[in-house]
Short mmCIF file of C-alpha atoms in Angstrom, two decimals:
data_model
loop_
_atom_site.label_atom_id
_atom_site.label_comp_id
_atom_site.label_asym_id
_atom_site.label_seq_id
_atom_site.Cartn_x
_atom_site.Cartn_y
_atom_site.Cartn_z
CA MET C 1 30.89 7.53 27.42
CA ARG C 2 27.27 8.52 27.93
CA ALA C 3 24.61 5.95 28.75
CA ALA C 4 22.90 4.37 25.75
CA LEU C 5 19.49 5.71 24.74
CA THR C 6 16.70 3.69 26.34
CA ILE C 7 14.40 1.60 24.15
CA GLN C 8 11.48 3.84 25.12
CA LYS C 9 13.30 6.96 23.99
CA ARG C 10 14.33 5.40 20.68
CA VAL C 11 10.73 4.37 19.99
CA ALA C 12 9.50 7.85 20.97
CA ILE C 13 12.03 9.50 18.61
CA ALA C 14 11.01 7.23 15.73
CA LEU C 15 7.27 7.72 16.28
CA TRP C 16 7.71 11.50 16.47
CA LYS C 17 9.76 11.54 13.27
CA LEU C 18 7.31 9.34 11.37
CA ALA C 19 4.19 11.10 12.64
CA THR C 20 5.33 14.67 11.88
CA PRO C 21 6.86 16.39 8.86
CA ASP C 22 9.64 17.81 11.11
CA SER C 23 13.27 17.79 9.94
CA TYR C 24 15.92 15.55 11.51
CA ARG C 25 17.53 18.56 13.17
CA SER C 26 14.21 19.70 14.68
CA VAL C 27 13.40 16.24 16.11
CA ALA C 28 16.96 15.81 17.42
CA ASN C 29 16.69 19.14 19.28
CA GLN C 30 13.28 18.13 20.65
CA PHE C 31 14.76 15.02 22.29
CA GLY C 32 18.17 16.45 23.16
CA VAL C 33 20.20 14.07 21.01
CA GLY C 34 22.55 14.48 18.05
CA LYS C 35 21.17 14.45 14.51
CA SER C 36 23.07 11.28 13.52
CA THR C 37 22.02 9.52 16.76
CA MET C 38 18.41 10.34 16.01
CA GLY C 39 18.74 8.99 12.45
CA VAL C 40 20.19 5.71 13.75
CA ALA C 41 17.35 5.37 16.31
CA VAL C 42 14.68 5.85 13.62
CA MET C 43 16.19 3.13 11.41
CA GLN C 44 16.64 0.73 14.36
CA VAL C 45 12.95 1.05 15.26
CA ALA C 46 11.89 0.78 11.60
CA HIS C 47 13.92 -2.44 11.16
CA ALA C 48 12.40 -3.87 14.36
CA ILE C 49 8.87 -3.06 13.13
CA VAL C 50 9.55 -4.74 9.77
CA ASP C 51 11.17 -7.81 11.34
CA LEU C 52 8.76 -8.37 14.25
CA LEU C 53 5.42 -6.64 13.62
CA LEU C 54 4.84 -6.42 9.87
CA SER C 55 3.93 -10.08 9.32
CA LYS C 56 1.46 -9.91 12.25
CA VAL C 57 -0.25 -6.67 11.19
CA VAL C 58 -0.19 -6.83 7.37
CA THR C 59 -1.87 -10.20 6.96
CA LEU C 60 -4.95 -11.53 5.18
CA GLY C 61 -6.95 -12.59 8.22
CA ASP C 62 -10.38 -14.25 7.87
CA VAL C 63 -11.24 -14.26 4.14
CA GLN C 64 -14.93 -15.02 4.72
CA VAL C 65 -15.32 -11.93 6.95
CA ILE C 66 -13.75 -9.79 4.20
CA ILE C 67 -16.02 -11.32 1.53
CA ASP C 68 -19.10 -10.70 3.71
CA GLY C 69 -17.95 -7.11 4.30
CA PHE C 70 -17.63 -6.35 0.58
CA SER C 71 -20.93 -8.17 -0.12
CA ALA C 72 -22.67 -5.83 2.32
CA MET C 73 -21.18 -2.92 0.34
CA GLY C 74 -22.59 -4.32 -2.89
CA PHE C 75 -19.92 -6.52 -4.54
CA PRO C 76 -20.07 -10.34 -4.24
CA ASN C 77 -17.12 -12.67 -3.58
CA CYS C 78 -14.57 -9.85 -3.29
CA GLY C 79 -11.38 -10.35 -1.28
CA GLY C 80 -9.83 -6.88 -1.42
CA ALA C 81 -9.21 -3.61 -3.26
CA ILE C 82 -5.82 -2.77 -4.78
CA ASP C 83 -4.15 0.51 -5.71
CA GLY C 84 -0.81 2.30 -5.65
CA THR C 85 0.27 5.60 -4.11
CA HIS C 86 3.39 7.70 -4.56
CA ILE C 87 5.70 8.47 -1.60
CA PRO C 88 7.75 11.65 -2.31
CA ILE C 89 11.55 11.27 -2.17
CA LEU C 90 14.57 13.42 -2.96
CA GLY C 91 15.89 12.86 -6.48
CA PRO C 92 18.52 10.06 -6.40
CA ALA C 93 22.01 10.88 -7.71
CA HIS C 94 21.84 7.99 -10.21
CA GLN C 95 18.89 7.06 -12.47
CA GLY C 96 16.96 10.08 -11.20
CA SER C 97 14.73 10.18 -14.28
CA GLN C 98 13.37 6.72 -13.37
CA TYR C 99 11.85 8.17 -10.21
CA ILE C 100 9.93 11.09 -11.77
CA ASN C 101 6.24 10.15 -11.76
CA ARG C 102 3.52 11.41 -14.10
CA LYS C 103 2.80 14.33 -11.75
CA GLY C 104 6.37 15.56 -12.14
CA TYR C 105 8.01 14.84 -8.77
CA PHE C 106 10.42 12.14 -7.54
CA SER C 107 8.66 9.28 -5.80
CA MET C 108 8.61 5.62 -4.86
CA VAL C 109 5.51 3.46 -5.35
CA LEU C 110 3.62 1.79 -2.50
CA GLN C 111 1.16 -0.85 -3.78
CA ALA C 112 -1.37 -2.10 -1.26
CA LEU C 113 -4.26 -4.55 -1.08
CA VAL C 114 -6.79 -3.69 1.64
CA ASP C 115 -9.83 -5.41 3.13
CA HIS C 116 -13.38 -4.02 3.50
CA LYS C 117 -12.34 -1.92 6.51
CA GLY C 118 -9.28 -0.44 4.83
CA ARG C 119 -6.76 -2.59 6.72
CA PHE C 120 -3.65 -3.45 4.73
CA THR C 121 -3.50 -7.16 3.88
CA ASN C 122 -0.62 -7.10 1.37
CA ILE C 123 1.97 -4.44 0.49
CA ASN C 124 4.76 -4.00 -2.05
CA VAL C 125 7.08 -0.99 -1.87
CA GLY C 126 10.26 0.11 -3.63
CA TRP C 127 9.47 0.53 -7.34
CA PRO C 128 10.50 3.86 -8.94
CA GLY C 129 7.73 6.44 -9.45
CA LYS C 130 7.96 6.27 -13.25
CA VAL C 131 6.90 2.61 -13.33
CA HIS C 132 3.24 2.01 -14.24
CA ASP C 133 0.93 0.53 -11.57
CA ALA C 134 0.20 -2.49 -13.80
CA ARG C 135 3.90 -3.32 -14.13
CA VAL C 136 4.45 -3.02 -10.37
CA PHE C 137 1.52 -5.39 -9.87
CA ARG C 138 2.67 -7.96 -12.47
CA ASN C 139 6.09 -8.15 -10.81
CA SER C 140 4.75 -8.56 -7.27
CA GLY C 141 4.45 -11.75 -5.25
CA LEU C 142 0.72 -11.03 -4.87
CA PHE C 143 0.17 -11.34 -8.65
CA ARG C 144 1.97 -14.67 -8.77
CA ARG C 145 -0.02 -16.12 -5.88
CA LEU C 146 -3.33 -14.89 -7.31
CA GLN C 147 -2.41 -16.31 -10.72
CA GLU C 148 -1.59 -19.70 -9.18
CA GLY C 149 -4.79 -19.60 -7.11
CA ILE C 150 -3.00 -19.96 -3.77
CA TYR C 151 -3.84 -16.56 -2.24
CA PHE C 152 -7.58 -17.17 -1.75
CA LEU C 153 -7.95 -20.92 -1.41
CA ASP C 154 -10.92 -22.59 -3.19
CA ARG C 155 -13.65 -20.07 -2.44
CA LYS C 156 -15.60 -20.04 -5.69
CA THR C 157 -19.25 -19.07 -5.82
CA THR C 158 -21.88 -19.24 -8.55
CA VAL C 159 -23.37 -15.96 -9.76
CA GLY C 160 -26.16 -16.63 -12.28
CA ASP C 161 -24.65 -19.39 -14.43
CA VAL C 162 -21.01 -18.31 -13.95
CA GLU C 163 -18.59 -19.88 -11.48
CA MET C 164 -16.78 -16.90 -9.96
CA PRO C 165 -13.51 -17.05 -8.01
CA VAL C 166 -12.67 -14.61 -5.24
CA VAL C 167 -11.77 -11.35 -7.00
CA ILE C 168 -9.90 -8.18 -6.11
CA LEU C 169 -10.93 -4.74 -7.39
CA GLY C 170 -8.67 -2.29 -9.21
CA ASP C 171 -8.91 0.96 -11.19
CA PRO C 172 -8.63 1.08 -15.03
CA ALA C 173 -4.80 1.03 -14.84
CA TYR C 174 -4.82 -2.65 -13.83
CA PRO C 175 -5.14 -5.61 -16.23
CA LEU C 176 -8.49 -7.39 -16.42
CA MET C 177 -8.05 -10.94 -15.09
CA PRO C 178 -10.47 -13.72 -14.05
CA TRP C 179 -9.64 -12.74 -10.45
CA LEU C 180 -9.25 -8.94 -10.92
CA MET C 181 -12.26 -6.78 -11.79
CA LYS C 182 -11.94 -3.23 -13.14
CA PRO C 183 -14.55 -0.72 -14.39
CA TYR C 184 -16.12 -0.83 -17.85
CA MET C 185 -14.79 1.84 -20.22
CA GLY C 186 -16.44 3.69 -23.11
CA ALA C 187 -20.18 3.97 -23.77
CA LEU C 188 -22.11 2.34 -20.93
CA ASP C 189 -25.65 1.02 -20.57
CA THR C 190 -27.53 1.02 -17.26
CA GLU C 191 -26.24 -2.38 -16.13
CA LYS C 192 -22.60 -1.45 -16.78
CA GLU C 193 -23.04 1.88 -14.99
CA LEU C 194 -24.46 0.04 -11.97
CA PHE C 195 -21.53 -2.41 -12.05
CA ASN C 196 -19.05 0.51 -12.19
CA TYR C 197 -20.86 2.29 -9.34
CA ARG C 198 -20.69 -0.76 -7.07
CA LEU C 199 -17.08 -1.49 -7.99
CA SER C 200 -16.04 2.14 -7.36
CA LYS C 201 -17.91 2.22 -4.04
CA CYS C 202 -15.99 -0.83 -2.82
CA ARG C 203 -12.68 0.28 -4.35
CA MET C 204 -12.83 3.60 -2.45
CA VAL C 205 -11.72 1.80 0.72
CA VAL C 206 -8.14 1.63 -0.60
CA GLU C 207 -8.12 5.37 -1.43
CA CYS C 208 -9.36 6.13 2.10
CA ALA C 209 -6.74 3.78 3.57
CA PHE C 210 -3.93 5.73 1.85
CA GLY C 211 -5.48 8.98 3.12
CA ARG C 212 -5.50 7.68 6.70
CA LEU C 213 -1.95 6.31 6.37
CA LYS C 214 -0.57 9.68 5.24
CA GLY C 215 -2.70 11.57 7.75
CA ARG C 216 -1.38 9.53 10.68
CA TRP C 217 2.24 9.23 9.47
CA ARG C 218 2.75 12.71 8.07
CA SER C 219 6.42 12.17 7.22
CA LEU C 220 5.03 10.39 4.12
CA LEU C 221 3.72 13.74 2.85
CA THR C 222 7.18 15.33 2.77
CA ARG C 223 10.14 14.33 0.61
CA SER C 224 12.14 11.61 2.32
CA ASP C 225 15.89 12.31 2.31
CA LEU C 226 16.83 8.71 3.19
CA SER C 227 18.90 6.50 0.90
CA GLN C 228 17.14 4.33 -1.70
CA THR C 229 17.81 1.21 0.39
CA ASN C 230 16.28 2.71 3.56
CA ILE C 231 13.18 4.37 2.05
CA PRO C 232 11.25 1.08 1.51
CA ILE C 233 11.85 0.11 5.16
#
């Protein structure tokens, strides 16, 4: 029997696969291993990242720093910006129609909340591409914790004569809640246009975060041929 692949080589294989749109066969040839061996190494590293690193990296951090960051950008008492993006996948054998998104390709939804610097503070992945962003959000743990008031603990501020909780910012697809602000729709006066401008300026950080994510990990731009259980990992 040959010697087992070293940890360093397994990590290198996984990073190469995730950072490039190369096929499994191409990456396996690059590292001189079999295609199935390479696939196992990628999943081993992915599981280790989820088990050991995810809770340390995707975490809320100092809420006051985030609030100050968004205030400097023009929106008071804001704790994050939320949006969803579609990760392309191969059409599943069963329930394939559930995964066709509005743009016409098979995908899985990644919902993310980011801070003022575009760092991910909460993620939810695994919903089929056909599901609306608002439904993904309502069924997430983040929604429940925001609704119960346990995500941002007791950080209300007074704006004018209104007591305002910490809010997150979303696009028009999301429901309007006491703790979720979205743009005004329809005919707008000057004040509403200014509100929309400031909200959009701060909400752009989540769009940029998805752009950076897919730019760094370019395997997310190509259709993933993994099984439905492995794609979320």
